[in-house]
Amino acid sequence: MSGAAARVRVGMVGGGPGAAVASVHRYAMRLDGCYDLVAGAFSRSFAQSRLTADKLGIDPARVYATTEEMVKAEAARPDGIELVSIVTPPDSHHAIAKAFLLQGIPVVCEKPLTDRGADAQELVDICEERDLFIAVTHNYSGYGIVRHAAHMVRAGEIGAVRMVNVEHASSWGASAVEKTGRKQAVWRTDPTIGGLGSVLFDLGTHAHHLLRFITGLEVAEVSAEMFTAVPGRQVFDSAYVHLRLSNGARGALWATMAATGHEHGLRIRIYGSEASVEWQHVEPQRLTVRRIGGGRETLAMGQAGLSQDAERVRRVGMGHTEGSIEAMANIYRDVAAAVRRGRARSSEGHQGRFPTARDGLCGVRFVEAVCASHACGGRWTEATGSTPSGPHGRRRGQEG
Amino acid sequence: MSGAAARVRVGMVGGGPGAAVASVHRYAMRLDGCYDLVAGAFSRSFAQSRLTADKLGIDPARVYATTEEMVKAEAARPDGIELVSIVTPPDSHHAIAKAFLLQGIPVVCEKPLTDRGADAQELVDICEERDLFIAVTHNYSGYGIVRHAAHMVRAGEIGAVRMVNVEHASSWGASAVEKTGRKQAVWRTDPTIGGLGSVLFDLGTHAHHLLRFITGLEVAEVSAEMFTAVPGRQVFDSAYVHLRLSNGARGALWATMAATGHEHGLRIRIYGSEASVEWQHVEPQRLTVRRIGGGRETLAMGQAGLSQDAERVRRVGMGHTEGSIEAMANIYRDVAAAVRRGRARSSEGHQGRFPTARDGLCGVRFVEAVCASHACGGRWTEATGSTPSGPHGRRRGQEG
Amino acid sequence: MSGAAARVRVGMVGGGPGAAVASVHRYAMRLDGCYDLVAGAFSRSFAQSRLTADKLGIDPARVYATTEEMVKAEAARPDGIELVSIVTPPDSHHAIAKAFLLQGIPVVCEKPLTDRGADAQELVDICEERDLFIAVTHNYSGYGIVRHAAHMVRAGEIGAVRMVNVEHASSWGASAVEKTGRKQAVWRTDPTIGGLGSVLFDLGTHAHHLLRFITGLEVAEVSAEMFTAVPGRQVFDSAYVHLRLSNGARGALWATMAATGHEHGLRIRIYGSEASVEWQHVEPQRLTVRRIGGGRETLAMGQAGLSQDAERVRRVGMGHTEGSIEAMANIYRDVAAAVRRGRARSSEGHQGRFPTARDGLCGVRFVEAVCASHACGGRWTEATGSTPSGPHGRRRGQEG
Amino acid sequence: MSGAAARVRVGMVGGGPGAAVASVHRYAMRLDGCYDLVAGAFSRSFAQSRLTADKLGIDPARVYATTEEMVKAEAARPDGIELVSIVTPPDSHHAIAKAFLLQGIPVVCEKPLTDRGADAQELVDICEERDLFIAVTHNYSGYGIVRHAAHMVRAGEIGAVRMVNVEHASSWGASAVEKTGRKQAVWRTDPTIGGLGSVLFDLGTHAHHLLRFITGLEVAEVSAEMFTAVPGRQVFDSAYVHLRLSNGARGALWATMAATGHEHGLRIRIYGSEASVEWQHVEPQRLTVRRIGGGRETLAMGQAGLSQDAERVRRVGMGHTEGSIEAMANIYRDVAAAVRRGRARSSEGHQGRFPTARDGLCGVRFVEAVCASHACGGRWTEATGSTPSGPHGRRRGQEG
C-alpha cells in the first residue's frame, strides 16, 4: 500500500447509531490506512444517517437516503466508491449486495450472506458471471494464529482429522434481552427477520466457517436438535448439531445465544491421529496443541517458528495481543489488495485470503440443512451448500 | 471411625498384577484407616493371585482361586468379610455381585454395574429385596467441589437448568493400543467383552452419572451417533449424544477414548437461567461459576463459604489439592459407615452419599438407549433406566 | 471528534524502517481517525526517511533531514503540525522534545522520557512554564481493565495497599541478540546510549509507572541488585529491586530482558487488606481479584458493572479482545482531545488521562535511584523523582 | 514392601486435636500401607492425647504424657517404635528429636528443623556421629513433577541457571487471625515461639528448600527486607529477599502469610540460558516449560517421556491428580525403606530421596541470615548453612 493516493474509496450501507458491528468495520478500515470511507446510507432514517456521516467526516453530498440512490449516484461519479460494505440485518443483504454488484462494485458483507439459500446462490452466480467478489466477514478466520492452525491441519501436522467439536455459545441472549428494546436483540429474535433459526445464521455460521477454514473439510451431513432455552422467546436460541464431515470424520457444533455467563464462546477443537489443536476466541493469540502421549504446547503469535500464514498478518511483537479489530482489518487489508488488483474471482473460496460468496452460500445451506434435520426429528440431512448450480460454478479445491 | 477395632473387613475380586484401577481402590481403602483388606480372588491365575496377596500382606489362607470358593469360605468364617470390592472387567460383575449379595455381603463395584440392563435390574431387585447395597464407584462424584456443584445446582443457585454439556474424552485409545497387548486395552476393545459400545460403558457412564449427580435430573431421551475413530478397531471408540433431560433442558454428551492428547477429558458445563458452572477433572479442586452479565468466579476447595457437602469430605487446607485417591476414599469412607450402620437401602440412589445399584442400572440403560438410537440413524430414544420393575421398586426422590 | 476537518496534524521523529514501536504509534494514530500524519524526520538517513514517508503517503515537501529543519519549517507553516511524536532512542529524547516545546508544539514521547534526571526535570520545567505537555507513552496504562484496576485500588476496594509485586520480565534479550546486529538490540545494550541500567529505562520504567498508575502510590525508597545474566553483555540486563512505598507498604520490582521463554512478561499484583488484584499483559483484557477467604474472580472488559474508567475506552463487546494497538490508541485519543482543548497543564500527572512529563521524570529518577542503590551494595536509597524544582512546580494529588 | 509384617512401627509427638498438619502425616503414613502408628504423645494435655489415640485405634498403654516417658518406654519394648514423627511447634523440635536420636530412633520432623542454627547443627552432628537420620518434611519436594523439574534442571536441560524467583505467599494470616484464638495462628505469630522471623521458618524454608531441591544450587548471600503487613501483629509476617546463588545466578524469594486471597502461594520460576521452568503448588501435577523463542509446554504427570524420578512416585494415570497427601506419602515411603535398609547417613542431603537434617540446618541458617541482613538495612549477608562443623561433617555433593 503506498500512500494516501492509493486508498480504496469505500461506502457503507447500515452502521448508524448503535450498530456495534459497523464500528468494528470502520476501525478495521482505518487501521492500516487502506481506505477512505467516503459515502454511505447508514440508517433508514436519513436524519440519523446524516448525523453518523457528520461524525465520520463524510461529505454530506455523499450521504444517501436509500441504497438505490447510493448505487446510482456513486456509479455515476468519476470518484465513486470502489467497494461497499454492508452491515445491515441479514434479510436485506441480498437486495443490497445485488444492486451494487450489478453496477460492478464489489462487496464486503456481514454474515450471513443471506437468509435464504436461493438468494445466496444468486449472488454467487452474479459474482462468477461478472468476475466480482463478495467478502463475507467471518472475521475469526482473520486471526493470525487461526491461520496458523489452518496451516498445520491442512498440512497434515496433526495427522488425519477424526473429530471436530466447535461451538459458538454466546451469553448475549441468556436473558430476555429482546424485551428491553435493544435494537439488535429485537431483530435477532424476530422470526420474521432471521427466521426461526436465527441463532444459526448469527452464530452457527461463524462456527461452521471456522471448522471449514481450519480443516479444509466440508460438513456433509447434519443431525440437529434446536430449542428455545429462554422462556417466551419467539425463535430457537440454541442448536445442537451432530456432523459428518467430508472425509468421514465426525463432529459436533453447538450454537446458542443463551450460554449464561460466557465471555464470548467461540471455540474449536480438532482431533487428529497424531495431535489435536484447540483455539478459543477468549485467548485469540494462542493455540493449544496436544500431542499423542500427553503434554500440551501453547503457541503464541510472534513466537519463533510459526508459519508464514500467521506471520504475514502480524502487526506487533510476541505478547502484544491483537484482537477483534485487527482480525477484521486483516480481511479488509486483503480485500483492498483485491480491489487494487482488479476483480477477484469469487470462486477463490475459503482457501483464499478472505471468505467469499461461495463460503457464504455454504453457511446458508448449512443452516437450512440444520433446520430441516430438526424438523424431521434429527434425521441425518445433507448439508453441502457449495454444489455448483450453473455453467460457471466449477467447484475447485480440496474435496476431502 | 474409632480405632482399628472398628475397621471393616473387606475382600476384593480382581485387582491382580497390572490392574491400575484396583490399586486406586486399595489406596482409597487405606487412606482413612476404615478398612482391613483381608481376603481376595485377585486373578484368574491362582499363582498371580497369591503373589498379589503376599505383596498386600494378606493371609494366604484367605486367597481364593474362584469367586465361588471365596463367597463360601468367607460367609462361613466368624471373621469373614463384611464387604466385597469388585474390580474385574464388566462382563463378570453381575455374577460376582449376585453371589456375594445372596450371602448377605454388600458390594462395591466398578462401573459399569453390568453390561446388560436386565442383569443390572436383577441386582437392583436383589438389593431391594434383601436391603443390601451395591456402591458403584462413579468416583468423580466423590470430589468435594463436585459435591458443592451439586449443592449449588440442586439448591437453584444457578436458576433453572437449561443446557448441560458433558464429555469424557480420553486419549487412552487414540492409537491402536489394543495391538500392543496391554491387558486393559485388549478387553476394552473386544466386542465380545464390552460390546460394540464399550466406550459408553467405560467412559460414557461416568459422564452420564456426573450429569445426574450434579443436576438431579435424568436423561429422558437420546439421539446418538457412534463411530470408530481409530482405523481397524473392532468396537466404536467414540459416541456423540444429544440429550433431552427430564425437566425439558437439552444437552450433549461426548464419550471417546480417542481424544488425541487429552490429559484426562472429563468435563461438565451446566447452564442455568442465572449462572453456569463448569468443572474439569484436570483441575479437580476448582469450580468455575459464570454469572449472567459476565465475569467468572473460581471456587476452590477449602475457601470460606462452601457448602457443608464439600466441607465434610475435605482433608487438607485450601490450596492443598486432593486427587483421585481422595475422591475414591470419600466413597469408601461412606460405604464403611453404611456397613457399620447395618445394611443401607439400595434405593437411596445418587442423592445419597454414594452411587448405588439403581444409579448403576440407570447408566446401563442409558448405554442401551444410545446404542439403540445409533442403530436407528440417531432416532430419539427413551433412556430412562430407573423405572421400577418389581414390587420393591418404589422410585423416590426428585422426578424433575 | 467530529469529522476529518477536526483531525490533529501530527509529525513524527524517528520511526524509519525496522522501528517496530513506531508502527504501533502509527496504528494508534489511525485507529480512531483523530490524526493526520503529515510530516516527519523518520531516520538519520534522509533517503530512508523519504522512503518511509512515501509508504505512508506523506507529502515529500514535509519530510525533513533533521529535527532542526522540521521544527523550523513546521512552526512556520500555517498548516504546521500541532503535535509531534518522538520514537527515537532515549538519548535523543531530551533535545528533540525541547526543540518542539520551545516552538509551542506539544509532544508525545516514547519512554523513558530522557536518560538523565536533570534533562527530564528541564522538560518538566519547560512544560510548566509554557503550559504545554509531553505525553509519555506508558501504553499499558491505556488498557481499560488496567484503568478499572486503578479505579478499584484508588477507591479503596481492596482495602489498604500492603504489598505490590511488579515485573517486566521480557525474553527479548535472553540470548546475545546484540551480536546479530538487530538495530534495537544494539542500542539497547550499548552502555553509551542507554547507560548500564538500560533495562530499567526500557522495561523498569513501565513496571514502575504501572505500579504508580494503579495504586496512586509513589516509590519512596529502593534497595537494588543489578546484574548481567547473559555472558558478554555490556550492560546490566536484569535488576531486582525492593521497594518501600509512600504509604509504608513494601514491594518488589523485577526488570529483565533475559527471562528466557517469556511471551511478554509485564505483570503486577497488589495486595490489600481486603483483596488483591493481579493483571498480566498476556491477558490484557482480564483482571483477577482474590478476596480474603479465598476464591477468585476474573473480571473481563465488557462485562456488566465495570467502572466508567474502563467503559469509556471500550471499543468492542465482551470477549472481543482489544490489544496493544488499542491501548496505545486510548492514549493518543486523549492526547488529541487535549490538543483540541488547548494546552493541557503538564502537572495533571498520572491521575490524568495520560502519563505526562512529570510521570516521565519520576521514572527517570527511579532508575537513577536503583542504579545508585546497586552501586552501594543494595543500600536503601530515596527514589522520589517528582519533587518540584521551581516556582511552577506545585505538586498535586495524592501523597500517600 | 511386602506385607503387613514389614510395616514400620512409628510413633508421633504432637498431632492432637486441631493439628491439621499432623493429619496429613497420618494420611501419608497410611496411604501405602508401610506404617503402623502404634504410640504417641499427641498433646500436652494427657486427656487430649488419649482421646486422639482412641480415635486412631492406638493401644492406650502406648499413649504417653511426655516425650521423656515415651522415649524411655518405647526404647525398652521389644516391639518399640522404629521411627518417630514430630509435628509439634518448632521451638520444641530440637529437644524432642535429640531425645529420640540418642536412643537410636530415627526421626521425621516437620519444618523448620529447629528455631536456632546451633540446635540444628547439634542435630546434624548427632545424626552423623550415630549414622541416623532426620527426614525433614519439605513435602513439596515429594511431588513427582517437582522431581522431574529437578531432574531437568540438574541435567542441564534448561541450560545454565541464571535467575530463580520463588515465593511462598500464603493468605492464612492476611487478617489478624491470631486474635481469633486459632491455635496455630497464635503460636505462629508469637515472637517468643517462632521468633520475629517466624514467617521465614514457616513458609520461607519451604521456598528455600524448593529452590535448592530443583536447582541443586545453594543460596550464598541474601539481602532482605522484613516487615509487618497486618497492623498490630507481633512478628514480621512478610519478607522480601534478594538472593545470590552459589553459581553466580541471582534470584528473589518472597515469604508472607499476608497475601490476601491467595489459594496457596508456593511458586517457583527458574530461568536458564535455554529455557525456563515454572511450578505452582495450585497445579501440583504440571510443569510449565518455556523455551527460548517463545511458546510454552505444559508437562503433566503420567504423560509419555517423563523422567524415572517422576515415574517412580506415580500412583495413578495421567489426568488423575495426586495432591498433598500423596506428596507427603512419597517422603514417608522412602523413609520407611530407609528404616528397613538400616540407618541412612544423614549426609545424603537433598539430593537423596528425602530432605535430611543437613537440609533442615541449611534452612535455619538461611532464616538467620535473612534476619541478620534485615537488621543491617538489607546488607548482603552470607547464608550458607551447611558448612561442616565437626570431624564427621565432610560436605558432599554439588558445590556449584
PDB file of C-alpha atoms in Angstrom, chain B residues 12 14-17 26 39-66 69, chain D residues 2-3:
ATOM      1  CA  MET B  12     -11.507 -57.980  46.702  1.00  0.00           C
ATOM      2  CA  GLY B  14      -9.964 -58.811  40.658  1.00  0.00           C
ATOM      3  CA  GLY B  15      -7.041 -56.467  41.088  1.00  0.00           C
ATOM      4  CA  GLY B  16      -4.115 -58.698  40.211  1.00  0.00           C
ATOM      5  CA  PRO B  17      -0.913 -57.504  38.555  1.00  0.00           C
ATOM      6  CA  ARG B  26      -6.733 -50.120  47.710  1.00  0.00           C
ATOM      7  CA  ALA B  39      -9.284 -61.705  51.572  1.00  0.00           C
ATOM      8  CA  GLY B  40      -9.283 -61.855  47.809  1.00  0.00           C
ATOM      9  CA  ALA B  41      -9.514 -63.623  44.500  1.00  0.00           C
ATOM     10  CA  PHE B  42      -7.276 -61.246  42.661  1.00  0.00           C
ATOM     11  CA  SER B  43      -6.724 -63.045  39.380  1.00  0.00           C
ATOM     12  CA  ARG B  44      -7.903 -65.903  37.236  1.00  0.00           C
ATOM     13  CA  SER B  45      -4.435 -67.255  37.811  1.00  0.00           C
ATOM     14  CA  PHE B  46      -4.255 -68.528  41.361  1.00  0.00           C
ATOM     15  CA  ALA B  47      -0.477 -68.087  41.365  1.00  0.00           C
ATOM     16  CA  GLN B  48      -0.838 -64.437  40.399  1.00  0.00           C
ATOM     17  CA  SER B  49      -3.496 -64.018  42.998  1.00  0.00           C
ATOM     18  CA  ARG B  50      -1.243 -65.376  45.761  1.00  0.00           C
ATOM     19  CA  LEU B  51       1.579 -63.122  44.625  1.00  0.00           C
ATOM     20  CA  THR B  52      -0.680 -60.081  44.888  1.00  0.00           C
ATOM     21  CA  ALA B  53      -1.892 -61.220  48.302  1.00  0.00           C
ATOM     22  CA  ASP B  54       1.647 -61.632  49.533  1.00  0.00           C
ATOM     23  CA  LYS B  55       2.545 -58.100  48.469  1.00  0.00           C
ATOM     24  CA  LEU B  56      -0.504 -56.838  50.293  1.00  0.00           C
ATOM     25  CA  GLY B  57       0.253 -58.795  53.472  1.00  0.00           C
ATOM     26  CA  ILE B  58      -2.889 -60.898  53.222  1.00  0.00           C
ATOM     27  CA  ASP B  59      -3.142 -64.252  54.979  1.00  0.00           C
ATOM     28  CA  PRO B  60      -2.557 -66.928  52.274  1.00  0.00           C
ATOM     29  CA  ALA B  61      -5.442 -68.934  53.722  1.00  0.00           C
ATOM     30  CA  ARG B  62      -7.807 -66.223  52.539  1.00  0.00           C
ATOM     31  CA  VAL B  63      -6.665 -66.119  48.952  1.00  0.00           C
ATOM     32  CA  TYR B  64      -9.090 -67.922  46.690  1.00  0.00           C
ATOM     33  CA  ALA B  65      -8.965 -69.433  43.241  1.00  0.00           C
ATOM     34  CA  THR B  66     -12.573 -68.576  42.390  1.00  0.00           C
ATOM     35  CA  GLU B  69     -14.774 -70.525  46.865  1.00  0.00           C
TER      36      GLU B  69
ATOM     37  CA  SER D   2       5.928 -56.962  51.334  1.00  0.00           C
ATOM     38  CA  GLY D   3       3.005 -57.349  53.619  1.00  0.00           C
TER      39      GLY D   3
END
